[in-house]
mmCIF file of C-alpha atoms in Angstrom:
data_model
loop_
_atom_site.group_PDB
_atom_site.id
_atom_site.type_symbol
_atom_site.label_atom_id
_atom_site.label_comp_id
_atom_site.label_asym_id
_atom_site.label_seq_id
_atom_site.Cartn_x
_atom_site.Cartn_y
_atom_site.Cartn_z
ATOM 1 C CA MET A 1 -14.297 3.747 7.562
ATOM 2 C CA HIS A 2 -11.534 4.225 9.807
ATOM 3 C CA PRO A 3 -11.651 7.648 10.097
ATOM 4 C CA SER A 4 -7.175 7.029 10.102
ATOM 5 C CA ALA A 5 -8.554 5.119 6.314
ATOM 6 C CA ARG A 6 -9.695 8.276 4.212
ATOM 7 C CA TRP A 7 -5.702 9.219 2.729
ATOM 8 C CA MET A 8 -5.852 5.164 1.501
ATOM 9 C CA LEU A 9 -8.960 5.752 -0.346
ATOM 10 C CA GLY A 10 -10.505 3.552 2.648
ATOM 11 C CA MET A 11 -9.073 0.622 2.971
ATOM 12 C CA ASN A 12 -8.583 0.022 5.979
ATOM 13 C CA ILE A 13 -4.952 -1.614 7.030
ATOM 14 C CA GLU A 14 -4.277 -4.056 10.091
ATOM 15 C CA THR A 15 -0.816 -4.728 11.260
ATOM 16 C CA ASP A 16 1.525 -4.046 14.672
ATOM 17 C CA PHE A 17 4.176 -2.975 12.366
ATOM 18 C CA ARG A 18 6.653 -5.548 13.398
ATOM 19 C CA PRO A 19 8.740 -7.339 10.537
ATOM 20 C CA GLY A 20 7.149 -11.007 9.723
ATOM 21 C CA SER A 21 3.104 -9.804 11.484
ATOM 22 C CA PRO A 22 0.533 -9.961 9.060
ATOM 23 C CA VAL A 23 -1.184 -6.923 7.020
ATOM 24 C CA THR A 24 -4.458 -6.738 5.906
ATOM 25 C CA PHE A 25 -6.157 -4.994 3.939
ATOM 26 C CA GLU A 26 -10.162 -4.321 3.169
ATOM 27 C CA GLY A 27 -12.766 -2.081 2.216
ATOM 28 C CA HIS A 28 -14.523 -0.910 -0.851
ATOM 29 C CA TYR A 29 -13.568 -0.988 -4.498
ATOM 30 C CA MET A 30 -15.545 0.451 -7.325
ATOM 31 C CA GLY A 31 -18.258 -0.575 -5.411
ATOM 32 C CA ARG A 32 -17.342 -4.205 -4.023
ATOM 33 C CA GLU A 33 -16.210 -4.957 -1.034
ATOM 34 C CA PHE A 34 -11.650 -6.204 -0.958
ATOM 35 C CA ALA A 35 -9.955 -7.740 1.708
ATOM 36 C CA ASP A 36 -5.946 -8.627 0.811
ATOM 37 C CA TRP A 37 -3.270 -9.318 2.581
ATOM 38 C CA GLY A 38 0.496 -9.567 3.595
ATOM 39 C CA THR A 39 3.529 -9.862 5.275
ATOM 40 C CA VAL A 40 5.789 -6.827 7.063
ATOM 41 C CA VAL A 41 9.072 -6.872 5.791
ATOM 42 C CA ALA A 42 10.556 -3.826 7.719
ATOM 43 C CA VAL A 43 10.493 -1.193 9.663
ATOM 44 C CA GLU A 44 12.184 1.484 10.398
ATOM 45 C CA ARG A 45 10.580 4.330 12.169
ATOM 46 C CA PRO A 46 10.012 7.481 10.827
ATOM 47 C CA ARG A 47 11.154 6.466 7.512
ATOM 48 C CA LEU A 48 10.975 3.804 6.127
ATOM 49 C CA LEU A 49 7.771 1.143 5.961
ATOM 50 C CA HIS A 50 8.493 -2.343 3.884
ATOM 51 C CA PHE A 51 5.683 -4.529 3.226
ATOM 52 C CA THR A 52 4.116 -7.692 0.780
ATOM 53 C CA HIS A 53 0.811 -7.740 -0.200
ATOM 54 C CA PHE A 54 -1.185 -10.026 -2.404
ATOM 55 C CA SER A 55 -4.750 -9.991 -4.141
ATOM 56 C CA PRO A 56 -7.744 -12.531 -4.723
ATOM 57 C CA THR A 57 -8.920 -9.877 -6.919
ATOM 58 C CA MET A 58 -5.753 -9.888 -9.470
ATOM 59 C CA GLY A 59 -6.505 -13.812 -10.358
ATOM 60 C CA LEU A 60 -3.122 -15.314 -9.335
ATOM 61 C CA PRO A 61 -2.172 -17.750 -6.750
ATOM 62 C CA ASP A 62 -1.405 -17.314 -3.333
ATOM 63 C CA VAL A 63 1.994 -17.545 -3.707
ATOM 64 C CA PRO A 64 4.933 -15.984 -2.897
ATOM 65 C CA GLN A 65 5.744 -15.165 -6.722
ATOM 66 C CA SER A 66 2.273 -13.149 -6.754
ATOM 67 C CA TYR A 67 3.051 -11.128 -4.049
ATOM 68 C CA HIS A 68 3.669 -6.980 -4.443
ATOM 69 C CA ASP A 69 6.601 -5.906 -2.938
ATOM 70 C CA ILE A 70 5.692 -1.873 -1.458
ATOM 71 C CA ALA A 71 8.068 -0.205 0.708
ATOM 72 C CA ILE A 72 7.102 3.524 1.385
ATOM 73 C CA THR A 73 10.444 5.909 2.894
ATOM 74 C CA LEU A 74 10.192 8.900 4.095
ATOM 75 C CA GLU A 75 13.192 11.884 3.619
ATOM 76 C CA PRO A 76 12.963 15.663 4.755
ATOM 77 C CA ASP A 77 12.991 17.967 2.579
ATOM 78 C CA ASP A 78 13.551 21.954 2.248
ATOM 79 C CA SER A 79 9.870 22.140 1.305
ATOM 80 C CA GLY A 80 8.541 19.585 3.699
ATOM 81 C CA THR A 81 8.931 16.152 3.473
ATOM 82 C CA LEU A 82 9.279 13.776 0.131
ATOM 83 C CA VAL A 83 7.627 10.583 0.001
ATOM 84 C CA ARG A 84 8.971 7.857 -2.244
ATOM 85 C CA VAL A 85 6.362 4.616 -2.799
ATOM 86 C CA VAL A 86 8.739 1.739 -5.155
ATOM 87 C CA GLU A 87 6.206 -1.126 -5.423
ATOM 88 C CA ARG A 88 8.063 -4.392 -7.425
ATOM 89 C CA ASN A 89 6.241 -7.347 -8.891
ATOM 90 C CA ILE A 90 4.088 -6.197 -10.975
ATOM 91 C CA GLU A 91 2.797 -8.552 -13.341
ATOM 92 C CA THR A 92 2.028 -6.602 -16.064
ATOM 93 C CA ALA A 93 2.466 -2.571 -17.436
ATOM 94 C CA GLU A 94 -1.170 -2.028 -16.973
ATOM 95 C CA ARG A 95 -1.630 -2.997 -13.798
ATOM 96 C CA ALA A 96 1.578 -0.700 -13.182
ATOM 97 C CA GLU A 97 -0.012 2.412 -14.829
ATOM 98 C CA ARG A 98 -3.121 1.342 -12.080
ATOM 99 C CA ALA A 99 -0.608 1.299 -9.081
ATOM 100 C CA HIS A 100 0.702 4.486 -9.949
ATOM 101 C CA ALA A 101 -2.908 6.114 -10.651
ATOM 102 C CA LEU A 102 -4.291 4.237 -7.363
ATOM 103 C CA TRP A 103 -1.007 5.722 -5.655
ATOM 104 C CA THR A 104 -0.602 9.228 -6.271
ATOM 105 C CA LYS A 105 -4.436 9.934 -5.022
ATOM 106 C CA ALA A 106 -3.958 8.197 -2.270
ATOM 107 C CA LEU A 107 -0.274 10.315 -1.424
ATOM 108 C CA ALA A 108 -2.386 13.422 -2.594
ATOM 109 C CA THR A 109 -5.261 12.542 -0.204
ATOM 110 C CA LEU A 110 -2.643 12.040 3.152
ATOM 111 C CA ALA A 111 -1.116 16.211 1.755
ATOM 112 C CA GLY A 112 -4.854 17.619 1.216
ATOM 113 C CA HIS A 113 -4.642 18.028 -2.032
ATOM 114 C CA ASP A 114 -7.437 15.748 -3.475
#
């Protein structure tokens, strides 16, 4: 595992962070290897990373309507930095709850609270 992958729950992420460029997500989750992909939508350093995400494990066709739309924003805050993750186009409430739990865990790890 790449050392910087620790906060993303062991996921290696590869991209050049240019809008329109591919982004890949690889790793192991719940004992299974996975390889997901998407596209960088926008980058506004140091405040915004916006990308799409598709996982074959969702069992959906690889079409634009099946991709999650994820925006991570960073905003200065009196106590440090506010990190906001907005993930759209999640198919079910159950998957939305799972995504929320995973992002909560990833951000807690990033903050050193894991």
